[in-house]
Structure formats: C-alpha cells, structure tokens
mmCIF file with all atom_site columns, C-alpha atoms in Angstrom:
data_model
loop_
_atom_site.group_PDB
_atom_site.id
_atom_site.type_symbol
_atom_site.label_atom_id
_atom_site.label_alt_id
_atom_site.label_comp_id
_atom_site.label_asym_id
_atom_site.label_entity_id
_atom_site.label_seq_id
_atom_site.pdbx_PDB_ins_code
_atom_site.Cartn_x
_atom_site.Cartn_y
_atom_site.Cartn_z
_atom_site.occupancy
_atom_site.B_iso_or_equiv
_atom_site.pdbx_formal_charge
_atom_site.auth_seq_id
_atom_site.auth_comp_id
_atom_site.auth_asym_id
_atom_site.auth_atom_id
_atom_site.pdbx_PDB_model_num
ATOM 1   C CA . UNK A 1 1   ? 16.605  19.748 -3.224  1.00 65.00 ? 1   UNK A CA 1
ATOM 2   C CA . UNK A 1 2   ? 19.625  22.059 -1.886  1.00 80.00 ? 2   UNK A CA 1
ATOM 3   C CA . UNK A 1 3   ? 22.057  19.167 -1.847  1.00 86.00 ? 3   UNK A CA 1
ATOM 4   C CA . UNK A 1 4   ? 21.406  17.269 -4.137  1.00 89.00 ? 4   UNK A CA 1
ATOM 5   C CA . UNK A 1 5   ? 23.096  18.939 -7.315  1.00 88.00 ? 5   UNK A CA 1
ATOM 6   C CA . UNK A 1 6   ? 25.914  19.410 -4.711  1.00 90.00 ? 6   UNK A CA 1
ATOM 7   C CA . UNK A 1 7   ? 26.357  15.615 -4.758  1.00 92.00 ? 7   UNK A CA 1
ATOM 8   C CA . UNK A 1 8   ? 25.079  14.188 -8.106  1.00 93.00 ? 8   UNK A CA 1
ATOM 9   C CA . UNK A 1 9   ? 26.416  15.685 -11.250 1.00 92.00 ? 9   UNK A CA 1
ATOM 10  C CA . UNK A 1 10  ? 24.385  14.583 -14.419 1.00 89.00 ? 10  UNK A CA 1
ATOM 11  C CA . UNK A 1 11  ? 26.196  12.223 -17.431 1.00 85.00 ? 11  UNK A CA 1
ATOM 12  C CA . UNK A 1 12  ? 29.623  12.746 -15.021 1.00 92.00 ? 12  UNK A CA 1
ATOM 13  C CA . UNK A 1 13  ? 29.543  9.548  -12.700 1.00 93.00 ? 13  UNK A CA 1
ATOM 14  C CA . UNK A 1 14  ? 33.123  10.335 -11.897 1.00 94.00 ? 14  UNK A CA 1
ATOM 15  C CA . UNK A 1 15  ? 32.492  13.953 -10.674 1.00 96.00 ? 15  UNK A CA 1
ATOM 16  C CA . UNK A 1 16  ? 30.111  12.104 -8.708  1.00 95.00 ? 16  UNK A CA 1
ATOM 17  C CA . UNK A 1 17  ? 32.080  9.528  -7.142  1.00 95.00 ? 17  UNK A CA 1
ATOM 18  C CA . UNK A 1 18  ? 34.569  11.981 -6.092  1.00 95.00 ? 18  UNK A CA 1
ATOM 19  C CA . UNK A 1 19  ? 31.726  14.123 -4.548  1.00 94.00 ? 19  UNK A CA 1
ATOM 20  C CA . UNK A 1 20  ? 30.571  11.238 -2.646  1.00 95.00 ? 20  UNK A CA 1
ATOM 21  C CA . UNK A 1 21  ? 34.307  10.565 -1.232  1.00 94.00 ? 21  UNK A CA 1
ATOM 22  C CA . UNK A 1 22  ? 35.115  13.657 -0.339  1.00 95.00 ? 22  UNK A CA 1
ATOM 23  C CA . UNK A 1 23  ? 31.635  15.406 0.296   1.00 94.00 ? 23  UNK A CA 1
ATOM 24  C CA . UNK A 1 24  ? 30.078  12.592 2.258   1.00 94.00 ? 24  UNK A CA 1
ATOM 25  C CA . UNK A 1 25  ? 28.596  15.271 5.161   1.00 95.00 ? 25  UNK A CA 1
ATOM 26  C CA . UNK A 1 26  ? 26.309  16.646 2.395   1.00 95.00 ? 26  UNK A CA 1
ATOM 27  C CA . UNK A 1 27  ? 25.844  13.424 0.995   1.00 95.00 ? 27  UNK A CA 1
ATOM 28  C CA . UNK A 1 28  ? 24.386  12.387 4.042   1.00 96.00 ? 28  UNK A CA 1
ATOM 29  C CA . UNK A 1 29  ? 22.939  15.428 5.452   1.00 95.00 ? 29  UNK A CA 1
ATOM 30  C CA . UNK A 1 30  ? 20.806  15.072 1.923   1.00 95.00 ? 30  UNK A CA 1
ATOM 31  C CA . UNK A 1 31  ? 20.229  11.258 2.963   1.00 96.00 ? 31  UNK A CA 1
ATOM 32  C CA . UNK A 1 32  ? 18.333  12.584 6.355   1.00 96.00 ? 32  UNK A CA 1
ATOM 33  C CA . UNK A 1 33  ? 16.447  15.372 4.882   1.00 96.00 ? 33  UNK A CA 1
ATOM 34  C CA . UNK A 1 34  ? 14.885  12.804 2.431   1.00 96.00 ? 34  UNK A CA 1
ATOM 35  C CA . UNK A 1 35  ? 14.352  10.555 5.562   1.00 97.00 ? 35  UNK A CA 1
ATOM 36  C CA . UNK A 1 36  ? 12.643  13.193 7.425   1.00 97.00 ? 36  UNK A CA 1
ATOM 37  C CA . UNK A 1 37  ? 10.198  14.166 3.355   1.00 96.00 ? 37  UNK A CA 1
ATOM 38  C CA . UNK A 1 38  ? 9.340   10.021 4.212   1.00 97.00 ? 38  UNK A CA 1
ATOM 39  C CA . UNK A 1 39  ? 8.272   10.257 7.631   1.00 97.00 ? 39  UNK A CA 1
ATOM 40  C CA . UNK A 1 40  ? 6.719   13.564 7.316   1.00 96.00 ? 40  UNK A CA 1
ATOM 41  C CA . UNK A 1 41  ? 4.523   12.137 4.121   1.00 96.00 ? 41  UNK A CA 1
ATOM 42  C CA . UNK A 1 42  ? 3.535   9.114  5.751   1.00 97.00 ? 42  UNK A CA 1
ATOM 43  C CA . UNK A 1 43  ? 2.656   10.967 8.732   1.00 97.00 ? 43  UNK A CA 1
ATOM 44  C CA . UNK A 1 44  ? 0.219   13.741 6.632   1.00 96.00 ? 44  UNK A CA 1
ATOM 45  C CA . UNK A 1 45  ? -1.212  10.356 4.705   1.00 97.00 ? 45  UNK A CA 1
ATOM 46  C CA . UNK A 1 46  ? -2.229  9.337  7.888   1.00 97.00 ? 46  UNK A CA 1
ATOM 47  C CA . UNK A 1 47  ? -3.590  12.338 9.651   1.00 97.00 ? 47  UNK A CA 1
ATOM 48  C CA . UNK A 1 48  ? -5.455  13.448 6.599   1.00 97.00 ? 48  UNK A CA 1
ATOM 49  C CA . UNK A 1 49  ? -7.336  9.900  6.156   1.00 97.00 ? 49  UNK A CA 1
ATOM 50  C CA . UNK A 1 50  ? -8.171  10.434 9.869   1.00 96.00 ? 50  UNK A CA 1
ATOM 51  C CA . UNK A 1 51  ? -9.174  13.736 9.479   1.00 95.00 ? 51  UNK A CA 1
ATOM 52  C CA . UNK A 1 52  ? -11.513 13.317 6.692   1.00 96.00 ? 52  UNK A CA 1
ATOM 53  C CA . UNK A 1 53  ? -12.533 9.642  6.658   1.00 96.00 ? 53  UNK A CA 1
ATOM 54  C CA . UNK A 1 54  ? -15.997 10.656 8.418   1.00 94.00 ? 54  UNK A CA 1
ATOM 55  C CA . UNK A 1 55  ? -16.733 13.045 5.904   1.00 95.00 ? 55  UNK A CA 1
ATOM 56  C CA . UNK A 1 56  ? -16.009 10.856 2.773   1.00 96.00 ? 56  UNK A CA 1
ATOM 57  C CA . UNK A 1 57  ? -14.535 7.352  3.689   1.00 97.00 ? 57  UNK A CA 1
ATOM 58  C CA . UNK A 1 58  ? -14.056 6.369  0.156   1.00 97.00 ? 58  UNK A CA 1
ATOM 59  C CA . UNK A 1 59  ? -12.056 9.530  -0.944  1.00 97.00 ? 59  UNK A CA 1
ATOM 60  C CA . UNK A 1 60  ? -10.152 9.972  2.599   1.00 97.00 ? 60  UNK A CA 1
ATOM 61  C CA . UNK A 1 61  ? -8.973  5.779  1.685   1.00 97.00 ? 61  UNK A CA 1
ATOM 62  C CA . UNK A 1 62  ? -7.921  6.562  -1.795  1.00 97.00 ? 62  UNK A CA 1
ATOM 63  C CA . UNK A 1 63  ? -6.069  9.933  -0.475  1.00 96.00 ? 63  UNK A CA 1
ATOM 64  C CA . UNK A 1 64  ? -4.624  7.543  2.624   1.00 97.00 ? 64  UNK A CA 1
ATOM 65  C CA . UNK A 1 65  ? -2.936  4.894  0.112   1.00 97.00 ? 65  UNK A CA 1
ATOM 66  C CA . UNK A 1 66  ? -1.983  7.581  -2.354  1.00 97.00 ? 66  UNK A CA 1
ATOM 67  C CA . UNK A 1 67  ? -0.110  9.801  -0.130  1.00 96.00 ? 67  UNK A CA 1
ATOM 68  C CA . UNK A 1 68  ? 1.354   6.129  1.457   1.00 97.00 ? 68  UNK A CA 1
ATOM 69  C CA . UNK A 1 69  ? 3.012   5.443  -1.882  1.00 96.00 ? 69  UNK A CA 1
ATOM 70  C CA . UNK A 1 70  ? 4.939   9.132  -2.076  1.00 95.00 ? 70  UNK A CA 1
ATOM 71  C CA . UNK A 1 71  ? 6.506   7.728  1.154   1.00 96.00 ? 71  UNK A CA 1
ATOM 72  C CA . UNK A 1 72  ? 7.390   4.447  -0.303  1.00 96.00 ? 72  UNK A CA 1
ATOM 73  C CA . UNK A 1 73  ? 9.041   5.652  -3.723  1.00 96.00 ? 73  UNK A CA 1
ATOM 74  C CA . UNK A 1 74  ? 10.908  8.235  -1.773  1.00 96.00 ? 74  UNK A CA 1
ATOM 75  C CA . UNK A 1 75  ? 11.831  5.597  0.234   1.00 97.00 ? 75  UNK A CA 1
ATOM 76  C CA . UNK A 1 76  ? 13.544  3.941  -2.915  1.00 97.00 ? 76  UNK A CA 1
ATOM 77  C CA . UNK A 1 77  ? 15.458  7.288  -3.855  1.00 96.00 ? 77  UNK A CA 1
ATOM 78  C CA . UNK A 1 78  ? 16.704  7.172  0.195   1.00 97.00 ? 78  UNK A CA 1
ATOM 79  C CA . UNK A 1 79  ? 17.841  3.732  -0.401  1.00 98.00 ? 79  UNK A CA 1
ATOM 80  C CA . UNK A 1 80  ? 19.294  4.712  -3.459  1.00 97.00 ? 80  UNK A CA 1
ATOM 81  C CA . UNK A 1 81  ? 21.098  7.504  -1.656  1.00 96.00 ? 81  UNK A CA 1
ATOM 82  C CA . UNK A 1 82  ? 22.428  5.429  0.821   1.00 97.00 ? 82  UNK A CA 1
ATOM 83  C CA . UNK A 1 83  ? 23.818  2.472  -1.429  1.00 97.00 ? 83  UNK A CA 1
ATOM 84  C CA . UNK A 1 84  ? 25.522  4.961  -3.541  1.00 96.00 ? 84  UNK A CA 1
ATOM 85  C CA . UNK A 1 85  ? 27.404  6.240  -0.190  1.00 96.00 ? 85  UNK A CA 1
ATOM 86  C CA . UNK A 1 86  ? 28.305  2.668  0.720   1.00 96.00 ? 86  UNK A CA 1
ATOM 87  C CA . UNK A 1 87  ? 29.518  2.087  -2.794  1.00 96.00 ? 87  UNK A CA 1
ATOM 88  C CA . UNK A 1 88  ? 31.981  5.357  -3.219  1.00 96.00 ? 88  UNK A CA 1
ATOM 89  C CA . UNK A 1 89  ? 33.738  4.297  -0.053  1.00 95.00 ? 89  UNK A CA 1
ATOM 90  C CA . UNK A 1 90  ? 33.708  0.140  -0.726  1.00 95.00 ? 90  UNK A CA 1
ATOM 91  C CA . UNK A 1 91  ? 37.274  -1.490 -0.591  1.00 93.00 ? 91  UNK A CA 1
ATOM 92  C CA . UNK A 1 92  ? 35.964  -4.221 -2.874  1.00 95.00 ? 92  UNK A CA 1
ATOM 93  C CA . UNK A 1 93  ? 35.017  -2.796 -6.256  1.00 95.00 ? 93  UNK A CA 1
ATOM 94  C CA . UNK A 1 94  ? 37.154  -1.264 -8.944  1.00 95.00 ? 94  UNK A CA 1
ATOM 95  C CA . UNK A 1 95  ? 36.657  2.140  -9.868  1.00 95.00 ? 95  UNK A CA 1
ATOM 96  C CA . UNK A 1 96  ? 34.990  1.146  -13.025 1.00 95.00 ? 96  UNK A CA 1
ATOM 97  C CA . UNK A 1 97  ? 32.367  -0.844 -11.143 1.00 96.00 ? 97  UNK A CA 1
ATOM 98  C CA . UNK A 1 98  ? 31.709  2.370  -8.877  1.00 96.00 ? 98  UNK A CA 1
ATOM 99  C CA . UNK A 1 99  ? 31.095  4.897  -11.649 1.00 96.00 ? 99  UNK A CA 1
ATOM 100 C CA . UNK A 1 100 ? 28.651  2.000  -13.163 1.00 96.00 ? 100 UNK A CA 1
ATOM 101 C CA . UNK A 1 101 ? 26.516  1.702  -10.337 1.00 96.00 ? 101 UNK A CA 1
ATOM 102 C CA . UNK A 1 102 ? 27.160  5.277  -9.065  1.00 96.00 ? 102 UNK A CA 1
ATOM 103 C CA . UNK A 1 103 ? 25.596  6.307  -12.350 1.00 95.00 ? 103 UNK A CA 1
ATOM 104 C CA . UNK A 1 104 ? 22.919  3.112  -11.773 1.00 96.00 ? 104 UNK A CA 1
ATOM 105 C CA . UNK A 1 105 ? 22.021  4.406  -8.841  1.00 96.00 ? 105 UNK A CA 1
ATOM 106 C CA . UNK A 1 106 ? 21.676  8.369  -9.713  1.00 96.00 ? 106 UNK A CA 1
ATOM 107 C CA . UNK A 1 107 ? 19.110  7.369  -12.642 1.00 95.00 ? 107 UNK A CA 1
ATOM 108 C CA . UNK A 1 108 ? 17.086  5.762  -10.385 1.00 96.00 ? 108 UNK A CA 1
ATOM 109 C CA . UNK A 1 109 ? 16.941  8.985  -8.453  1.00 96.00 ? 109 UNK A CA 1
ATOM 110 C CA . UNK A 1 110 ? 15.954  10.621 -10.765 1.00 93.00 ? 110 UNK A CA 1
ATOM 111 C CA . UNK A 1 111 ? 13.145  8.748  -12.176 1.00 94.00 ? 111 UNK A CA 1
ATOM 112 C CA . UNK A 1 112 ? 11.765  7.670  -9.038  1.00 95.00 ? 112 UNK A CA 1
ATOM 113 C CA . UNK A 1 113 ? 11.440  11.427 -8.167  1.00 93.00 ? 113 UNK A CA 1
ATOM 114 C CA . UNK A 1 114 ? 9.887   11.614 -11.902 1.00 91.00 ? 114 UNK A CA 1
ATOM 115 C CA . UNK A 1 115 ? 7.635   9.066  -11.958 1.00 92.00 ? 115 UNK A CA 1
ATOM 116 C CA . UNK A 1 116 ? 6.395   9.732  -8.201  1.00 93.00 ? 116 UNK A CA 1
ATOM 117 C CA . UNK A 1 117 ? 5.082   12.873 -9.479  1.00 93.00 ? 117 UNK A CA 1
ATOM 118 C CA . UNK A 1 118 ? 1.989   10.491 -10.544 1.00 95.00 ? 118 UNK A CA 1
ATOM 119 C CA . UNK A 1 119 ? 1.579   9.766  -6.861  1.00 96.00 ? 119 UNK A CA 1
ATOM 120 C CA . UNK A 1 120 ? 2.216   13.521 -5.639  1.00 95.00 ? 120 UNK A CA 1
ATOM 121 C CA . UNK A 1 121 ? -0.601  14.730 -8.014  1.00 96.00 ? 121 UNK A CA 1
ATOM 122 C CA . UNK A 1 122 ? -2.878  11.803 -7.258  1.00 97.00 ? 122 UNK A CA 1
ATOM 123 C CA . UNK A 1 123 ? -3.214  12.220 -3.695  1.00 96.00 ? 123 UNK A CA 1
ATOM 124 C CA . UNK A 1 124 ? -4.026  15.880 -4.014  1.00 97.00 ? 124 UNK A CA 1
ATOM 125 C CA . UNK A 1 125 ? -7.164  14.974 -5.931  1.00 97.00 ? 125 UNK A CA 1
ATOM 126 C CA . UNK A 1 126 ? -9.456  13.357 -3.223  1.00 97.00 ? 126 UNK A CA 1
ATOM 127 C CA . UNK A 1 127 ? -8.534  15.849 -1.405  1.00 97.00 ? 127 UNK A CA 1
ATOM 128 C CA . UNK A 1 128 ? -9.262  18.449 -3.542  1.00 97.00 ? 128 UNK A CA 1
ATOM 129 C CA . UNK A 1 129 ? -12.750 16.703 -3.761  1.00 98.00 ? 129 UNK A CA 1
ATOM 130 C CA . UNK A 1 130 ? -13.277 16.201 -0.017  1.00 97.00 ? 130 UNK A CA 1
ATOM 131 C CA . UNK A 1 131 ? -13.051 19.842 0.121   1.00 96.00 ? 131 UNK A CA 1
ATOM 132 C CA . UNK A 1 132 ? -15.159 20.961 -2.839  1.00 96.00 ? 132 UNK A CA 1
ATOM 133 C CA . UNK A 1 133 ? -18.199 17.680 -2.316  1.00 95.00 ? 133 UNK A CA 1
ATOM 134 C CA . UNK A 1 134 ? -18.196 18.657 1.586   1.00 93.00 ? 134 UNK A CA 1
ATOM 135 C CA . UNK A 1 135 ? -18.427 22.684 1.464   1.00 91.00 ? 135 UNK A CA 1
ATOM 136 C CA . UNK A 1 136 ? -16.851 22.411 4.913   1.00 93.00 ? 136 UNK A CA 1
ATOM 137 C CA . UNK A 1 137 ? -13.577 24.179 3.912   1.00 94.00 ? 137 UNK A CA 1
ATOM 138 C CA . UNK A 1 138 ? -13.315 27.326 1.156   1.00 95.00 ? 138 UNK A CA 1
ATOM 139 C CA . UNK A 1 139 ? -14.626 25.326 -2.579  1.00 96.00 ? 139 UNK A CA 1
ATOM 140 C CA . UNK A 1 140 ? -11.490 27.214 -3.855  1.00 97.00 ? 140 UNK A CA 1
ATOM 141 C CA . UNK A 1 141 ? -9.125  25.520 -1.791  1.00 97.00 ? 141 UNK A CA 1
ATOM 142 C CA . UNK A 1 142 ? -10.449 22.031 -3.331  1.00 97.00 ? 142 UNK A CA 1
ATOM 143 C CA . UNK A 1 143 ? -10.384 23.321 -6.643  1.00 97.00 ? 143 UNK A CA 1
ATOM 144 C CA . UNK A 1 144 ? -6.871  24.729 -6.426  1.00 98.00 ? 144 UNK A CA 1
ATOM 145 C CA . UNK A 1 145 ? -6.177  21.657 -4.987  1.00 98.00 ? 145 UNK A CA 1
ATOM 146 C CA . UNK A 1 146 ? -7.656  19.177 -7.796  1.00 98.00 ? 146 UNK A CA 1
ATOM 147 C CA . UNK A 1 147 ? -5.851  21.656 -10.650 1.00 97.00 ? 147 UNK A CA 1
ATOM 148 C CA . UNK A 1 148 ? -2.442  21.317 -8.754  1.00 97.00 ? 148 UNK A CA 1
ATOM 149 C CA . UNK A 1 149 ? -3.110  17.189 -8.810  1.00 97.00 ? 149 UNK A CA 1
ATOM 150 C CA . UNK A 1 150 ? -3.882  16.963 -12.678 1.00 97.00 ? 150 UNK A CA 1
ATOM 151 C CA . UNK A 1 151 ? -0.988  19.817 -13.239 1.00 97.00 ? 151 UNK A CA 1
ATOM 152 C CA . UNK A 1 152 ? 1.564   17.226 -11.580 1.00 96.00 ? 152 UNK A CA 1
ATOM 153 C CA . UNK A 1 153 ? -0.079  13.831 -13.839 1.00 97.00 ? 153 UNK A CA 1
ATOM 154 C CA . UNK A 1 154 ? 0.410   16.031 -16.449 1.00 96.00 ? 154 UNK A CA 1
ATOM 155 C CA . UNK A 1 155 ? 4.141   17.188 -16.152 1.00 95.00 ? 155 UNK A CA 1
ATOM 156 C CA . UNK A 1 156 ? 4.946   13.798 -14.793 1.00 95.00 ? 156 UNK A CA 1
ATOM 157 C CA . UNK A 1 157 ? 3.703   12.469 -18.862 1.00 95.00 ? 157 UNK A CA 1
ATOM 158 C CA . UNK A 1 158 ? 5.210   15.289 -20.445 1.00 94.00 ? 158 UNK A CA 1
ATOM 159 C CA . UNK A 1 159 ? 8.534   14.833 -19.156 1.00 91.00 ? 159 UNK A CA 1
ATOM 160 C CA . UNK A 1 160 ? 8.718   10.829 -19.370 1.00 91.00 ? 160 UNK A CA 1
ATOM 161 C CA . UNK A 1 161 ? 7.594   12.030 -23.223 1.00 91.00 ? 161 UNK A CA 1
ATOM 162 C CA . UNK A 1 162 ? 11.468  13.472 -23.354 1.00 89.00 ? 162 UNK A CA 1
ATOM 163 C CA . UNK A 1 163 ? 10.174  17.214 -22.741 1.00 89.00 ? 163 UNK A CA 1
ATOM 164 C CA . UNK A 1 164 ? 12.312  18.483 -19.745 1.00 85.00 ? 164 UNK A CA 1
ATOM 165 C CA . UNK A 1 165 ? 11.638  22.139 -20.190 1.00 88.00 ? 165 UNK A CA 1
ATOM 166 C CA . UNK A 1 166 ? 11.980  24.456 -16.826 1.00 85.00 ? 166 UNK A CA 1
ATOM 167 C CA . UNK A 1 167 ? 8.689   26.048 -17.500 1.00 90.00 ? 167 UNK A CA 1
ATOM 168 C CA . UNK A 1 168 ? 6.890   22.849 -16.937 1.00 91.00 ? 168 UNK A CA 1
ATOM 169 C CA . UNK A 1 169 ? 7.709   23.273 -13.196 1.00 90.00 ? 169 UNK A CA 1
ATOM 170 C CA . UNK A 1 170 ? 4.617   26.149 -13.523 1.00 94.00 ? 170 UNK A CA 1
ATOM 171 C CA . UNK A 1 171 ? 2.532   22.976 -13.690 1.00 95.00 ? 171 UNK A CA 1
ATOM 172 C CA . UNK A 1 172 ? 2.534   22.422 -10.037 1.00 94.00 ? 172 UNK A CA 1
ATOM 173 C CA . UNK A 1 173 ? 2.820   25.385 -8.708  1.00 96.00 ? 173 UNK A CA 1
ATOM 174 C CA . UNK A 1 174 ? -1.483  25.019 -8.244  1.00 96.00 ? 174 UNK A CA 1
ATOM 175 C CA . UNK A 1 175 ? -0.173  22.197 -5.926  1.00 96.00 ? 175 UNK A CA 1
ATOM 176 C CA . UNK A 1 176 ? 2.016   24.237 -3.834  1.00 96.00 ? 176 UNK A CA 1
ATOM 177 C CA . UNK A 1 177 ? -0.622  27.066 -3.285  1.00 97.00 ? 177 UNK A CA 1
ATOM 178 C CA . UNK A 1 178 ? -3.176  24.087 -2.264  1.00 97.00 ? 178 UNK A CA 1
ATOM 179 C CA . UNK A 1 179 ? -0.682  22.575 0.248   1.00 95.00 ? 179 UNK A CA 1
ATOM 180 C CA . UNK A 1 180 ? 0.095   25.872 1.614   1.00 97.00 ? 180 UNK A CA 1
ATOM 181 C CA . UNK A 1 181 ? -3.197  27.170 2.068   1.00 97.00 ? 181 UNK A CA 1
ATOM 182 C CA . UNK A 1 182 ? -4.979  23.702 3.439   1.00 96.00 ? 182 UNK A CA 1
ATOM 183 C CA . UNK A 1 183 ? -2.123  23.843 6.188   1.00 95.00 ? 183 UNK A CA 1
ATOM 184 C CA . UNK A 1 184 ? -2.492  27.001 7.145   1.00 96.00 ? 184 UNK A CA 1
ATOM 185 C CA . UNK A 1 185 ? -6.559  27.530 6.281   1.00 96.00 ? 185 UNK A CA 1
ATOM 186 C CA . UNK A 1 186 ? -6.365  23.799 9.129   1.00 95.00 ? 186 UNK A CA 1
ATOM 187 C CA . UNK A 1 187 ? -4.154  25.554 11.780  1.00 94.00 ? 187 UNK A CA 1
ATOM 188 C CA . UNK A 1 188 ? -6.164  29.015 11.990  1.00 94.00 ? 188 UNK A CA 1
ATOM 189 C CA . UNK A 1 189 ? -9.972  27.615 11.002  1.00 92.00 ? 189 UNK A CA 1
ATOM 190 C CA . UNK A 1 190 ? -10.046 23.719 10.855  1.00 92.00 ? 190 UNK A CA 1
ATOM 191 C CA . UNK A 1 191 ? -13.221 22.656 9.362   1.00 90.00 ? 191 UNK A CA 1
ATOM 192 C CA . UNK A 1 192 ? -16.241 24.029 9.355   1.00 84.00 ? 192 UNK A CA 1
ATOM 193 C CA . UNK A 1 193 ? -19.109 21.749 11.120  1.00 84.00 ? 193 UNK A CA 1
ATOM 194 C CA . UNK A 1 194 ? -21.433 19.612 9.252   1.00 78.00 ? 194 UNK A CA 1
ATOM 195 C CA . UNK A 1 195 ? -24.733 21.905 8.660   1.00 69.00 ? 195 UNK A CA 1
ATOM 196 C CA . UNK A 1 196 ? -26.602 19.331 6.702   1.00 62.00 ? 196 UNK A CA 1
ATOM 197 C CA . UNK A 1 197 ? -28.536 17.878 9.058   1.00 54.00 ? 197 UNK A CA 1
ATOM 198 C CA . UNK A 1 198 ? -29.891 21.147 10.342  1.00 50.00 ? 198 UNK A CA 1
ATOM 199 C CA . UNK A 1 199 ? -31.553 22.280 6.856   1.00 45.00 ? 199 UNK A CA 1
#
C-alpha cells in the first residue's frame, strides 16, 4: 500500500507516533482506502457466489465464505489503523504507553495482512475450479487461477517460517494475472452457456 510505509516505520514506534501526529491526513486517507479493499471484497465474495452458485453450489459456497473472511481480517488491520490514530492523539496516556501500543498495534498489521494471505489464496481456488470443472470460461484462466491460490498458501508458510525475501512476492503474481483476466475476460465475454444438455 502507497501510504502505508509513509505512516508506519518498522522497529521505530517513535518515528511512528510522530508520523501519526503530524501526518494524520495520510494516516487516514490510508484508513479509507483499506475501508473501501473491505467493502469492495465483500462485495466480489458476494457477486461471485451469485454468479457461479448454479454452476457449482458447493465450490461457489466455499469461494463465498472464503472471500467473506479477506473482508473480515482486513477489517481487523482497519480497526487497527484507526485505534492507533486515536491513540497518537489521546490526552490520557504517557508517551511510553503510546509507543507500546503504537508498536502493538503496527504488528498486528502486519500479520493480519500476513496471515490473510491464507484466505487471499484460498478463495482463488474454487474459483479456479469453477472455471476449469465447468469449461464455460477459458480452462487457462482456472488454472492460472488455482496456481495463483496455492502460490499465496505457500508464501503465506514461507514467510511465517521467518523467510521474508522480496522474491517471494513472484509467488502471487499467478494470482494477479487470474484476477485481472477473470475481470476483464467477465466484462467483454461473461460466461459461456451451458452446452451439456445439448450433446
């Protein structure tokens, strides 16, 4: 995220603090952009179950509550964000208290973010599979779309393993492709009609 490393600096609560103080727009401008990742994920949880539900009920559920959760630990990072703000510019605590929860606070950030990777990669595989079991949309895009799921399981262990290398962010990048190209393969084609029942 842009603003983020504007606001948090790591192992430097202090640095922090003061950015939160005196940088507040950004802090908050970062607050609503990670309100608006919520909404929007919650919303494409929904829409997707609807869209494929008829075609595979089962996988179009799992996808549903999968994609729910990404909403619900950003949602903890937002809150995060927000208490953080509230606690640079409290009257009440010493500054020692502040950089202790400031620094509180940015860790669990950070590993929400980390740890949601399970849930990014997990909804992408039902619907990698709706794609690929159906034949109704290219087999490629399902495929692309499975690999970009497991890549994101798989960085998520890696990294909670204590390997934060920058080249792991190749991982995902499956995942990216696959979003991109459902969204736009949806708005030009949609999905092909069910020809099964006329063989």
């Amino acid at each position: 995220m842009i603003f983020h490393p504007q606001v948090f600096v790591d192992s430097d609560p202090e640095k922090t603090l003061n950015n939160l103080v005196h940088l507040e727009s950004i802090a908050r401008i970062r607050l609503v952009f990670e309100l608006v990742i919520i909404i929007t994920q919650a919303l494409a949880a929904v829409w997707f179950y609807k869209l494929f539900k008829d075609i595979n009920l089962w996988a179009a559920s799992t996808l549903g509550i999968w994609g729910t959760v990404n909403s619900i630990l950003i949602a903890v990072s937002a809150v995060s964000m927000n208490s953080a703000i509230d606690i640079a510019h409290s009257s009440t605590l010493a500054f020692p208290e502040k950089l202790a929860l400031i620094e509180l606070l940015y860790r669990i950030i950070t590993h929400v973010w980390a740890v949601g990777g399970l849930f990014f990669g997990l909804w992408l595989i039902p619907m990698g599979y709706i794609v690929v079991s159906s034949r109704r949309m290219p087999i490629w895009l399902g495929r692309t779309l499975i690999f970009g799921g497991a890549g994101y399981l798989l960085q998520t262990f890696i990294k909670c393993m204590g390997n934060q290398s920058a080249y792991l962010d190749l991982l995902t990048a499956p995942a990216t492709v696959g979003e991109l190209w459902m969204i736009v393969y949806l708005l030009i084609y949609g999905i092909r009609p069910d020809t099964t029942d006329e063989k």
